[in-house]
Tab-separated table of C-alpha atoms and ligand atoms in Angstrom:
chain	number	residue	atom	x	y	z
A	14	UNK	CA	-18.831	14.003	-28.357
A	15	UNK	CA	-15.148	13.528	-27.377
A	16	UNK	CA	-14.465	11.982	-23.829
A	17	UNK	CA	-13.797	14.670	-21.311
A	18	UNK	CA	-12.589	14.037	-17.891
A	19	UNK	CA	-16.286	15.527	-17.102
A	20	UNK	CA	-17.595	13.533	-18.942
A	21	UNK	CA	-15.715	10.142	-17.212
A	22	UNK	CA	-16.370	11.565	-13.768
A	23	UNK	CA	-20.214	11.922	-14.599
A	24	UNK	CA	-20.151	7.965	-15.694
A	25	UNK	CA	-17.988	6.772	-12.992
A	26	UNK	CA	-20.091	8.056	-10.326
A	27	UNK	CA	-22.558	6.066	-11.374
A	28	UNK	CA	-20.987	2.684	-11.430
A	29	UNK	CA	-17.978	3.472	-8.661
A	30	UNK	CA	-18.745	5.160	-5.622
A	31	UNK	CA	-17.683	8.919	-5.839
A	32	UNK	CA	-16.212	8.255	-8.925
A	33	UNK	CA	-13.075	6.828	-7.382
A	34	UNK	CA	-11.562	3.568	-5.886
A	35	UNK	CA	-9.596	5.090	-2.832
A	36	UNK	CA	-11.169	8.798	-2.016
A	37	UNK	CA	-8.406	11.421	-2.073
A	38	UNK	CA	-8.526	10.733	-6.158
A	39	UNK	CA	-12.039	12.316	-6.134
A	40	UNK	CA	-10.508	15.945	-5.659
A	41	UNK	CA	-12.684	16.628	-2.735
A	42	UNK	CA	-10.346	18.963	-0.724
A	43	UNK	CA	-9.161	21.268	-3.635
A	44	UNK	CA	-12.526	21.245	-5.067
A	45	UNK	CA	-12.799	20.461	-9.358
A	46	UNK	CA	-13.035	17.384	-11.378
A	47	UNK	CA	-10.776	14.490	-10.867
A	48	UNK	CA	-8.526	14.066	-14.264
A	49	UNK	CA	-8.853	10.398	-15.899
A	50	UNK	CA	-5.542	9.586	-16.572
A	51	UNK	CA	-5.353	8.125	-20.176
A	52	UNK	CA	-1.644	7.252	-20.243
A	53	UNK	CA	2.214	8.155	-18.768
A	54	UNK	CA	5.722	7.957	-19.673
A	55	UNK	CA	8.925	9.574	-17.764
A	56	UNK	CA	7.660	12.665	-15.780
A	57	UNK	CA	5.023	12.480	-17.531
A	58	UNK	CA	0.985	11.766	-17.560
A	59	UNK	CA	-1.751	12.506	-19.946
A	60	UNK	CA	-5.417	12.935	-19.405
A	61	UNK	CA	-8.299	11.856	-21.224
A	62	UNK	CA	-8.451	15.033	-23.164
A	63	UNK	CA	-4.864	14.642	-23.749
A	64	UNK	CA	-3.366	17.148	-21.801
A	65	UNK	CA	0.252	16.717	-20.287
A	66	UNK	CA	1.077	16.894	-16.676
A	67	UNK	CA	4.610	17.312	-14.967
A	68	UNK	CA	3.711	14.331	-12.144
A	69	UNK	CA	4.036	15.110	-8.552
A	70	UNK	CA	2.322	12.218	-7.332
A	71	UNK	CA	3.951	9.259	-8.685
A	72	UNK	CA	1.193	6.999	-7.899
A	73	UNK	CA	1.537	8.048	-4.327
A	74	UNK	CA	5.048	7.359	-4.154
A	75	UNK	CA	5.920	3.961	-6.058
A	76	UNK	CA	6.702	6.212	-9.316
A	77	UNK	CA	10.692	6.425	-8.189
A	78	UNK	CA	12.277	5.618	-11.250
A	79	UNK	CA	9.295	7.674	-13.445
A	80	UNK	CA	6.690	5.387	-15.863
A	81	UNK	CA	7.606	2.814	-18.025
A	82	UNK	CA	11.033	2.256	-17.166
A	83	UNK	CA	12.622	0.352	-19.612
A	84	UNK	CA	14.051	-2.197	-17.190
A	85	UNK	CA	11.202	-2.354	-15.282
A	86	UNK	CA	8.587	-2.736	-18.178
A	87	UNK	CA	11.093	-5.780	-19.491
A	88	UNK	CA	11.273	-7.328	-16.389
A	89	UNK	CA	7.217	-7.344	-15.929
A	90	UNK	CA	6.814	-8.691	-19.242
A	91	UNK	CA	9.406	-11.317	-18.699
A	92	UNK	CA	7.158	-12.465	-15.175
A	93	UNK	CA	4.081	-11.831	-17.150
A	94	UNK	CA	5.270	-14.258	-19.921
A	95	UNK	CA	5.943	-16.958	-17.617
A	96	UNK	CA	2.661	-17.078	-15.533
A	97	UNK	CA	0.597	-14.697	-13.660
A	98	UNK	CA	0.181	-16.255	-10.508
A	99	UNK	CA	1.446	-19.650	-8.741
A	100	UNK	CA	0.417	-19.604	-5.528
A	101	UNK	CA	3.459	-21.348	-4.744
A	102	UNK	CA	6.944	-19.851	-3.815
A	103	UNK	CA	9.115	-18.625	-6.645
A	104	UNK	CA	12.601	-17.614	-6.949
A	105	UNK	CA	11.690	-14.191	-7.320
A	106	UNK	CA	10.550	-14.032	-4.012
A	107	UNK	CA	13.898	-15.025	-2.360
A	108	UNK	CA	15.626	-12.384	-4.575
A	109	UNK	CA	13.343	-9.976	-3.537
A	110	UNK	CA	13.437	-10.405	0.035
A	111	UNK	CA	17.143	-10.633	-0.337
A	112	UNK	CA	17.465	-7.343	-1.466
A	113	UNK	CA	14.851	-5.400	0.758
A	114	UNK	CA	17.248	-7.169	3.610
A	115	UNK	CA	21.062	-6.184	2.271
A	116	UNK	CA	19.781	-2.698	2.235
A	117	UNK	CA	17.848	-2.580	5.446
A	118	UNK	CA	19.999	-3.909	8.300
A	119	UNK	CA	17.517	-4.202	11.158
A	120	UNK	CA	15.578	-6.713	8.719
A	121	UNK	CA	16.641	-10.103	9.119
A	122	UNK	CA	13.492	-11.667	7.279
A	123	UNK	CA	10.145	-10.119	5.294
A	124	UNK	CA	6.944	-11.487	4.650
A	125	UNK	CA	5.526	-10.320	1.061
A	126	UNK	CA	2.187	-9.164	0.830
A	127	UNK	CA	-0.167	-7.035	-1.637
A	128	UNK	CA	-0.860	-3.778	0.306
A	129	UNK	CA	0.644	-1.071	2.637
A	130	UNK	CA	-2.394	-1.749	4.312
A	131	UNK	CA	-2.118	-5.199	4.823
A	132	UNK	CA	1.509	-4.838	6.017
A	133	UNK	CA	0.968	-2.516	8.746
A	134	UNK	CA	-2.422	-4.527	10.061
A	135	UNK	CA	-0.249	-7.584	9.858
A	136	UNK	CA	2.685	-5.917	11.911
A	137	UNK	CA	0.842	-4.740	14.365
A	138	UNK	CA	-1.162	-8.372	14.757
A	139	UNK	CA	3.215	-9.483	15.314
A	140	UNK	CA	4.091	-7.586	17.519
A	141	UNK	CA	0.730	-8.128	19.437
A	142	UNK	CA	1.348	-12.160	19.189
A	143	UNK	CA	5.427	-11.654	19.854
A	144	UNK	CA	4.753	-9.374	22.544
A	145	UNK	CA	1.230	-11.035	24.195
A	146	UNK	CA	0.161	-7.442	24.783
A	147	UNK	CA	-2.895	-5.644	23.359
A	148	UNK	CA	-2.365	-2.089	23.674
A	149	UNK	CA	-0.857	0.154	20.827
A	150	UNK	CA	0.104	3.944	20.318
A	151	UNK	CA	-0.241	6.028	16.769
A	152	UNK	CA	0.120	9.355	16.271
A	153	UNK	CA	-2.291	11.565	14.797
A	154	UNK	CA	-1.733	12.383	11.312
A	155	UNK	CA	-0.282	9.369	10.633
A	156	UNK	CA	-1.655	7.121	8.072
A	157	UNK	CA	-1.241	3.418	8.202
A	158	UNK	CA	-3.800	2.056	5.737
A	159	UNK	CA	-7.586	1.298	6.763
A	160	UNK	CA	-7.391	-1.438	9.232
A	161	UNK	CA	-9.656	-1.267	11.671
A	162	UNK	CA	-7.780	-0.653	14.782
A	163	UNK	CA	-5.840	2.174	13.119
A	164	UNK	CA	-8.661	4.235	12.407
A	165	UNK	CA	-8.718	6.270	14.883
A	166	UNK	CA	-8.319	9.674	15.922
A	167	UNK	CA	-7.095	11.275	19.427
A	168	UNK	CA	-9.580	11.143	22.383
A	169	UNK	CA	-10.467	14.334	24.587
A	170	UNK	CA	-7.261	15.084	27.259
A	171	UNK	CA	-3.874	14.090	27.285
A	172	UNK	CA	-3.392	10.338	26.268
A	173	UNK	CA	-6.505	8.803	26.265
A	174	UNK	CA	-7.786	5.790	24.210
A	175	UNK	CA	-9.313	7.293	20.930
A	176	UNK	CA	-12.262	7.167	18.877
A	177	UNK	CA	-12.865	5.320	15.433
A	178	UNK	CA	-12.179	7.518	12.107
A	179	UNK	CA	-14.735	6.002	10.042
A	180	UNK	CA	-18.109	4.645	10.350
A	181	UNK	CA	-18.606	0.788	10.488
A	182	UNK	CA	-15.541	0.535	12.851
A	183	UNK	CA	-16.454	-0.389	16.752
A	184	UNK	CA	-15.599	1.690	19.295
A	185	UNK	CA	-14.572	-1.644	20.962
A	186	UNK	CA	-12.142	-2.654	17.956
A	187	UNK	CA	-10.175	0.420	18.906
A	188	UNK	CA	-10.143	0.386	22.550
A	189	UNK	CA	-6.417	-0.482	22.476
A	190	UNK	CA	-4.986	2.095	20.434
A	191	UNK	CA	-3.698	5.207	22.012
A	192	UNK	CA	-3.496	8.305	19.837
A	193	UNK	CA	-0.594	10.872	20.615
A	194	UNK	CA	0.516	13.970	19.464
A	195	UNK	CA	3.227	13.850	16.932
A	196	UNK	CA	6.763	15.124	17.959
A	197	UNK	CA	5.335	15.964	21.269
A	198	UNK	CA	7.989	14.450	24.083
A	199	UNK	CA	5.531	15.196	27.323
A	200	UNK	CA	2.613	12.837	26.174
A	201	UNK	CA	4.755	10.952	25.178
A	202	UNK	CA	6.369	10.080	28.638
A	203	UNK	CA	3.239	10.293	30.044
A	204	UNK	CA	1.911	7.477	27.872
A	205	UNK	CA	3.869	5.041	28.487
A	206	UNK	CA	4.347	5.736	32.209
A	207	UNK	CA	0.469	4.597	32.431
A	208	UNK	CA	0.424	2.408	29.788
A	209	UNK	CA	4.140	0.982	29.324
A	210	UNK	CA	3.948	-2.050	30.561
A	211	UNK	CA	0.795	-2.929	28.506
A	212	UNK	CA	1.847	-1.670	24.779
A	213	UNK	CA	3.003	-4.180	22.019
A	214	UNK	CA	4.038	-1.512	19.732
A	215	UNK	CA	4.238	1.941	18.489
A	216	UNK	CA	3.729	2.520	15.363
A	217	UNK	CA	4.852	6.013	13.361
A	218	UNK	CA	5.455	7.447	10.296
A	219	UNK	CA	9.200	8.254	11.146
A	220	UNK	CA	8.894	11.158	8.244
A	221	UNK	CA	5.340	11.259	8.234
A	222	UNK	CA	3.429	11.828	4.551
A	223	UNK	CA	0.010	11.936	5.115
A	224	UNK	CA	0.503	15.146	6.717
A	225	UNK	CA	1.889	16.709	3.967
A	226	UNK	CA	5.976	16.493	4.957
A	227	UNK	CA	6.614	16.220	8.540
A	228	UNK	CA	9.751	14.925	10.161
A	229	UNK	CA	9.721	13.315	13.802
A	230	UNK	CA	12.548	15.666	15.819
A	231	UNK	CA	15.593	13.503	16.466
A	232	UNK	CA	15.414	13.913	20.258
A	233	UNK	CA	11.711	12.475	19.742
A	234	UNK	CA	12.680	9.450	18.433
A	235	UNK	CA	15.283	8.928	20.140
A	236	UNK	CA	13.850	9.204	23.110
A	237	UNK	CA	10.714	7.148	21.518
A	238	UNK	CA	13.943	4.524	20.752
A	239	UNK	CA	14.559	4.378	24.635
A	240	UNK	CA	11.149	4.391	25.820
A	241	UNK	CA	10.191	1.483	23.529
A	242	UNK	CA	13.704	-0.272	24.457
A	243	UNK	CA	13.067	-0.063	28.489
A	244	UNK	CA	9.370	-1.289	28.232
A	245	UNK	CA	10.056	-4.053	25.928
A	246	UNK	CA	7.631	-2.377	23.347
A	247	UNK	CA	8.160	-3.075	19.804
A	248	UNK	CA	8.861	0.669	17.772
A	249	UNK	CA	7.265	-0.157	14.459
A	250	UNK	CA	8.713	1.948	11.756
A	251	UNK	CA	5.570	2.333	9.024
A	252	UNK	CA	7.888	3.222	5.793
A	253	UNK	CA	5.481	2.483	2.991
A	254	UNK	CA	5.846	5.775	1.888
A	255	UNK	CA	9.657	6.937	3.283
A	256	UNK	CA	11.079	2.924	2.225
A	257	UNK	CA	13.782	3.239	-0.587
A	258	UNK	CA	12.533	6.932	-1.169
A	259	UNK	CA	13.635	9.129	1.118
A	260	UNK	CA	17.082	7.283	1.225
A	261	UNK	CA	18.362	3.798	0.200
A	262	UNK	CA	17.947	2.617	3.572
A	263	UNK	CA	14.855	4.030	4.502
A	264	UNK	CA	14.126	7.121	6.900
A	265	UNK	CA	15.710	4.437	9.262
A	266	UNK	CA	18.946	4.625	7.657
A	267	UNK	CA	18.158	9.165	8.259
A	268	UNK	CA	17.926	8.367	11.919
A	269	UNK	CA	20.660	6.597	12.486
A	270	UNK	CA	22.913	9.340	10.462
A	271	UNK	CA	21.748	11.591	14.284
A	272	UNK	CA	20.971	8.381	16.732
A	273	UNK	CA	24.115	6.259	16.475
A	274	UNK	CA	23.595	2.227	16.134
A	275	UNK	CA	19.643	3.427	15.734
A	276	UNK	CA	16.944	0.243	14.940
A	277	UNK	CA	12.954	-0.029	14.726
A	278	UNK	CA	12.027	-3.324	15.433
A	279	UNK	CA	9.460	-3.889	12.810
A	280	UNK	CA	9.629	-2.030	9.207
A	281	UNK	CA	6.822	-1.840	7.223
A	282	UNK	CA	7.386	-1.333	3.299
A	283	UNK	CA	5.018	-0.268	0.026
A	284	UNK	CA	4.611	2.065	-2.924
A	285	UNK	CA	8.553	1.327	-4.305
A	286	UNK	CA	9.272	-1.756	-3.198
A	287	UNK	CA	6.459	-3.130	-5.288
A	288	UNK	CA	7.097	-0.225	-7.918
A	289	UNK	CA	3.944	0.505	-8.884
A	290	UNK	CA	2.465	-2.801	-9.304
A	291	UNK	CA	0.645	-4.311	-5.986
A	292	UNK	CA	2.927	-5.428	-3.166
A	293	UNK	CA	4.334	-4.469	0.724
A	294	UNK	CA	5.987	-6.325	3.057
A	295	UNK	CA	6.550	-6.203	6.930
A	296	UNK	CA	9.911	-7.101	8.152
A	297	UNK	CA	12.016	-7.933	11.786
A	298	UNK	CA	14.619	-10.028	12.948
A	299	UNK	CA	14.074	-13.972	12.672
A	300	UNK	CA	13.488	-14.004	16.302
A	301	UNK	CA	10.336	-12.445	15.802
A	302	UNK	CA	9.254	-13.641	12.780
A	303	UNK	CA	9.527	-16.740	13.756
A	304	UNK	CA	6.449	-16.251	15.718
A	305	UNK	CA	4.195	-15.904	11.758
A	306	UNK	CA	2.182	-19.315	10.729
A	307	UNK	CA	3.596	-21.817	9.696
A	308	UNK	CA	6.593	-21.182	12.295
A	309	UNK	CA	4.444	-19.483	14.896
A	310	UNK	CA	1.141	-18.828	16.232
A	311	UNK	CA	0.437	-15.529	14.291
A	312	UNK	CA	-1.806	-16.115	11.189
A	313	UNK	CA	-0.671	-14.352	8.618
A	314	UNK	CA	-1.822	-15.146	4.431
A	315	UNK	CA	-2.513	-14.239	0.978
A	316	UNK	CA	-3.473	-15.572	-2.185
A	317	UNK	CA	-1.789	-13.374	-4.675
A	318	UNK	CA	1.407	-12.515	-1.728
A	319	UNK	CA	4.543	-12.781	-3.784
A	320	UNK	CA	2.618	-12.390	-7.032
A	321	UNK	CA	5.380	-13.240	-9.599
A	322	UNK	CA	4.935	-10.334	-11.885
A	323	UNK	CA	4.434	-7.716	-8.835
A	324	UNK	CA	7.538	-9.022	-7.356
A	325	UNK	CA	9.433	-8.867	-10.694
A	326	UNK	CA	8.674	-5.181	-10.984
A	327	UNK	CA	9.562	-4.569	-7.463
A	328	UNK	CA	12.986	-6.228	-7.549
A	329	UNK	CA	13.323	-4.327	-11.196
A	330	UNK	CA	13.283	-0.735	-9.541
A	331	UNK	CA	15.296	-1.836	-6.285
A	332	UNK	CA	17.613	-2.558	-8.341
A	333	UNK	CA	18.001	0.801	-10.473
A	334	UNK	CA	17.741	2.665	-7.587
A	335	UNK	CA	20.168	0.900	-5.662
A	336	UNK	CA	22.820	1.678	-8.156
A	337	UNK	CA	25.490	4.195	-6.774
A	338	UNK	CA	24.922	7.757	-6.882
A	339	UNK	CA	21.110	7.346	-7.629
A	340	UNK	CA	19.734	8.861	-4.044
A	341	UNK	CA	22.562	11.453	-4.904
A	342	UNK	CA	20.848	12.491	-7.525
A	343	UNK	CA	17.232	12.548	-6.699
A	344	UNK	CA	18.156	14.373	-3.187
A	345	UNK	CA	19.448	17.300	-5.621
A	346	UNK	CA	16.650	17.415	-7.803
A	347	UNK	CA	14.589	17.183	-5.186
A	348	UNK	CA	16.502	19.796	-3.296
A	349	UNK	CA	16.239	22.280	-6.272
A	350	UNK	CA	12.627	22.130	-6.541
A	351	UNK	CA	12.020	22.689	-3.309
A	352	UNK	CA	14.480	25.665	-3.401
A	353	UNK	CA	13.090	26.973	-6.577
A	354	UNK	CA	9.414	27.213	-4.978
A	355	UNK	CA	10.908	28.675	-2.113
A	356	UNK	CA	12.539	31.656	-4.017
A	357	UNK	CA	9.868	32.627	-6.271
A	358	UNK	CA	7.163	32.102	-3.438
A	359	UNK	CA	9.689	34.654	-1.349
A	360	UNK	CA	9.643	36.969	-4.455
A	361	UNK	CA	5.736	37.158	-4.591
A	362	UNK	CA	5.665	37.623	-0.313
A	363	UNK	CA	3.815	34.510	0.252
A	364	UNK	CA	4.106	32.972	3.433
A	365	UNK	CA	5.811	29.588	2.725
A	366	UNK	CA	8.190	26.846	4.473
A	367	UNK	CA	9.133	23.352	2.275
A	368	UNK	CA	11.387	20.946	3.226
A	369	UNK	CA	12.425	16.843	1.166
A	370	UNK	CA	13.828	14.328	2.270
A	371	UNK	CA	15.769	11.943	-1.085
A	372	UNK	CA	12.852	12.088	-3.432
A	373	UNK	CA	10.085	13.200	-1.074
A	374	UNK	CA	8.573	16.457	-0.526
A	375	UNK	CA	6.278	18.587	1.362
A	376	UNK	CA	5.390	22.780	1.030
A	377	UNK	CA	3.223	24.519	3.264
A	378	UNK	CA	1.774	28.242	2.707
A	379	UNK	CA	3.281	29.079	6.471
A	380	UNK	CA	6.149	30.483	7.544
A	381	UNK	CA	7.436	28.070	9.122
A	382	UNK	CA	7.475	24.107	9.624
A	383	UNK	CA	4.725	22.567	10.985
A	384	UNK	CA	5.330	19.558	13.442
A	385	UNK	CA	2.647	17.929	14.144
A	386	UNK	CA	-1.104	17.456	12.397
A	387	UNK	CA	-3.199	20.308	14.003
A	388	UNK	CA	-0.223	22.715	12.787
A	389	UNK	CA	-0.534	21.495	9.387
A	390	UNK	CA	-4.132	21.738	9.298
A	391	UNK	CA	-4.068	25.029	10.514
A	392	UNK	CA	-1.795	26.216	7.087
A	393	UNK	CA	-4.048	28.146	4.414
A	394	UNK	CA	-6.257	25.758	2.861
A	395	UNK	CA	-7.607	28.445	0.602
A	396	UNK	CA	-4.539	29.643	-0.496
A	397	UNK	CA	-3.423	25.919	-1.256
A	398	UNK	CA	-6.797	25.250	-2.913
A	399	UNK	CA	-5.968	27.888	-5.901
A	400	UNK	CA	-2.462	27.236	-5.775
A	401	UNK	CA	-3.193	23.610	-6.793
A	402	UNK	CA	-5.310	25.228	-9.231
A	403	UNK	CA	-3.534	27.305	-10.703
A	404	UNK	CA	-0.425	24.418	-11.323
A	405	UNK	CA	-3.123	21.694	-12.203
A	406	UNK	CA	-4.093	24.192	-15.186
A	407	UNK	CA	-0.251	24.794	-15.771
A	408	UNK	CA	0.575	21.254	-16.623
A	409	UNK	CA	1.772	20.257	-12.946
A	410	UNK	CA	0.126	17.945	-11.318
A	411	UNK	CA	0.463	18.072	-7.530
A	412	UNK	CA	-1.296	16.428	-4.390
A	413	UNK	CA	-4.660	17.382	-4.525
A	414	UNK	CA	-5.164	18.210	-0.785
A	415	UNK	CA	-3.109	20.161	1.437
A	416	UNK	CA	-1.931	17.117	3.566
A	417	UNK	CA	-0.115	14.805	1.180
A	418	UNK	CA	3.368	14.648	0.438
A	419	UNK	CA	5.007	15.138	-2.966
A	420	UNK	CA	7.164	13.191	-4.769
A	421	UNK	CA	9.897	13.523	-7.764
A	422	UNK	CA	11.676	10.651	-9.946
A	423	UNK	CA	14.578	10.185	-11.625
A	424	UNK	CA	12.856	10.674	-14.610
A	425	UNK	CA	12.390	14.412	-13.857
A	426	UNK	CA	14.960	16.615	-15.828
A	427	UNK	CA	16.319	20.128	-14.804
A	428	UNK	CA	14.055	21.417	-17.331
A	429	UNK	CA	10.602	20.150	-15.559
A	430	UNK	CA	11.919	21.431	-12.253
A	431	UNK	CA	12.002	24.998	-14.499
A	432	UNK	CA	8.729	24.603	-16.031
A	433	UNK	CA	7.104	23.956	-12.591
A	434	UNK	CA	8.867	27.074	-10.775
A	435	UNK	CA	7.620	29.215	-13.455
A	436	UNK	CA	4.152	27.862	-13.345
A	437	UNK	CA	4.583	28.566	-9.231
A	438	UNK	CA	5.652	32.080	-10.223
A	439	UNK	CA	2.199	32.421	-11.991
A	440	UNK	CA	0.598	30.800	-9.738
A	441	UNK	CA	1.986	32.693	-6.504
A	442	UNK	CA	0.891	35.903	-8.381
A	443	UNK	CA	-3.090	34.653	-7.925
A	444	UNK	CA	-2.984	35.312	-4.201
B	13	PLP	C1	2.695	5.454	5.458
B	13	PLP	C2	1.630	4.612	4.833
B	13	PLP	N1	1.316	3.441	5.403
B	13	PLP	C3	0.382	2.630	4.862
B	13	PLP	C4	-0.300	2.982	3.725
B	13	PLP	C5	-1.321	2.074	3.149
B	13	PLP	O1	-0.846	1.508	1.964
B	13	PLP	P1	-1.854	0.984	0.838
B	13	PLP	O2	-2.543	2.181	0.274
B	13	PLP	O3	-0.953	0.265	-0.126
B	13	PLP	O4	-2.806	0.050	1.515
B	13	PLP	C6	-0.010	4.196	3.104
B	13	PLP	C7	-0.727	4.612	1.886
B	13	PLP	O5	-0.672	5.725	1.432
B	13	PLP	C8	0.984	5.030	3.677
B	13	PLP	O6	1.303	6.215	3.126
């Protein structure tokens, strides 16, 4: 019998639980079996049964450049060559963190590490040392990997402490973190009138993709910027997903366009910075950092941190997409997908709003933008369900839940934004 994706989902279930090592792979919000990806080149992926896919996903963002770019692939090898792991600094490192630094000004000095997880729990545990306060604000809908104290979700009434996402995580372990309302000014103020003088940090998604595609309103963060700035709270900007995709400097770099001389404090990196192989860093000015073991009092550590071959691929695709006219580029393509599913879902009178960001995208089957995470909830999940469907069947392979952002890479021509706006026109036409 020939492997089917079936037939892999039917065995991995019964040595990995659900089938899948991180859940949103097990295709439990569109409904279906997962697809076992086999191999991928350019735009491209192919599933166990050999069947090509335009890619949407990118590996959940790292995918900038497309698979197996040349330089990339050389540059892996090269690292791979020479050894896979030290556990002592390398060059590669410095060059690394050199680079994430001359393109993101309020960085003075990053700490390499092997997750966007890890990052963000190790940010937060700065600016909780730097600042000697306990108390922290999210927003809901925001995702910052599965530390503890950031799984949480809002608590009943306006700004109140919240309650833990998952099992296994103590109600007491999230005491401190305060869940607000994206984009939503009044809690805000409110917040940190009560709780200003006690919060280390803030953390957001400043274009925030684990609710599909949501931007926070530039009078929001700016007046986030001033709040955090008069209580001496750190603003943490979370851009593992938005960090060298959305622009070469980061959605902090978009801000700033609107907010003149406009900083986070703390950045938190991922996905292309490591470009597809495992690394993330957190990043602030030396004043802070100075606070991280061995300087400071902040423990902070990591066997495989700086991993000499994930660090080679990462400095590989900073550098291609650093090159001039590259965010150019991918902003257009970007933009003319997004247009292009626009139009035809306009011509088959289907409610439907998208809007990208560089190489990042979100749709929504609603009229208009949603801002914050009950709004995008409240979008047609049905309708997306057999939308995704209907492209996954097509050859495009899209998020497979109606909350994740999208993403394109250079390696997508004008010809695979075609094919997937014609498979959209089909798939529009199912209801
Ligand atoms: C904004 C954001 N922060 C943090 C994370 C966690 O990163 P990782 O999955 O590498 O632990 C993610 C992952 O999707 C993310 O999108």
């Amino acid at each position: 019998m020939s492997t089917t994706n079936e037939s892999l989902f039917e065995r991995a279930q019964r040595v990995i639980p659900g089938g899948v090592n991180s859940p949103v792979r097990a295709f439990r919000a569109v409904g279906g079996t997962p697809r076992f990806i086999a191999r991928a080149e350019g735009a491209y992926m192919w599933d166990a049964e050999g069947k090509r896919y335009i890619d949407y996903i990118g590996s959940w963002g790292p995918m900038i450049l497309g698979h197996g770019h040349p330089a990339v692939l050389e540059a892996v090898q090269r690292a791979a060559t020479l050894g896979l792991s030290f556990g002592a600094p390398t060059e590669a490192e410095i060059e690394l963190a050199e680079a994430i630094i001359a393109l993101v000004p309020s960085v003075e000095q990053v700490r390499l590490v092997s997750s966007g997880t890890e990052a963000a729990m190790s940010a937060i545990r700065l600016a909780r040392g730097a600042t000697k306060r306990s108390k922290l604000i999210k927003f809901e809908g925001c995702y910052h990997g599965h530390a503890d104290a950031l799984l949480v979700k809002a608590g009943s009434g306006l700004a109140t402490f919240g309650h833990p996402t998952s099992a296994g995580v103590p109600p007491e372990v999230v005491q401190h973190t305060l869940v607000l309302e994206y984009n939503h000014l009044e809690q805000l103020e409110a917040a940190f009138a009560e709780h200003g003088h006690d919060l280390a940090c803030v953390m957001i998604e400043p274009i925030a993709g684990n609710m599909n595609f949501v931007r926070a309103q530039v009078p929001f963060m700016k007046r986030l910027r001033e709040l955090c700035t008069q209580h001496r709270v750190l603003l943490v900007f979370d851009e593992v997903m938005t960090g060298f995709r959305v622009a070469l400097g980061g959605a902090q770099s978009v801000y700033a366009r609107s907010i003149p001389g406009f900083k986070p404090d703390i950045s938190v990196f991922g996905k292309v910075i490591g470009g597809g192989m495992p690394l993330a860093a957190f990043g602030t000015t030396r004043e802070i950092m100075k606070q991280l073991a061995p300087l400071g009092p902040v423990y902070q550590a990591g066997t495989l941190s700086g991993n000499p071959v994930a660090t080679a691929c990462g400095l590989a695709t900073l550098r291609e997409v650093a090159r001039p006219g590259f965010f150019e580029a991918l902003s257009r393509k970007t933009r003319s997908l997004v247009d292009a599913l626009a139009a035809a879902a306009r011509d088959a009178d289907v409610p439907f709003s998208a809007d990208n960001e560089g190489g990042m995208f979100g749709f929504f089957f609603n009229g208009a933008l949603p801002q914050h995470y009950g709004a995008v909830m409240a979008t047609d999940k049905e309708r997306f369900n057999r939308y995704f469907h209907g492209m996954l069947s097509r050859g495009v392979y899209l998020a497979p839940a109606l909350y994740e952002a999208g993403f394109v890479s250079a390696a997508h021509s004008d010809a695979d934004i075609a094919a997937t706006a014609a498979a959209a026109r089909e798939s529009f036409a199912l209801g």
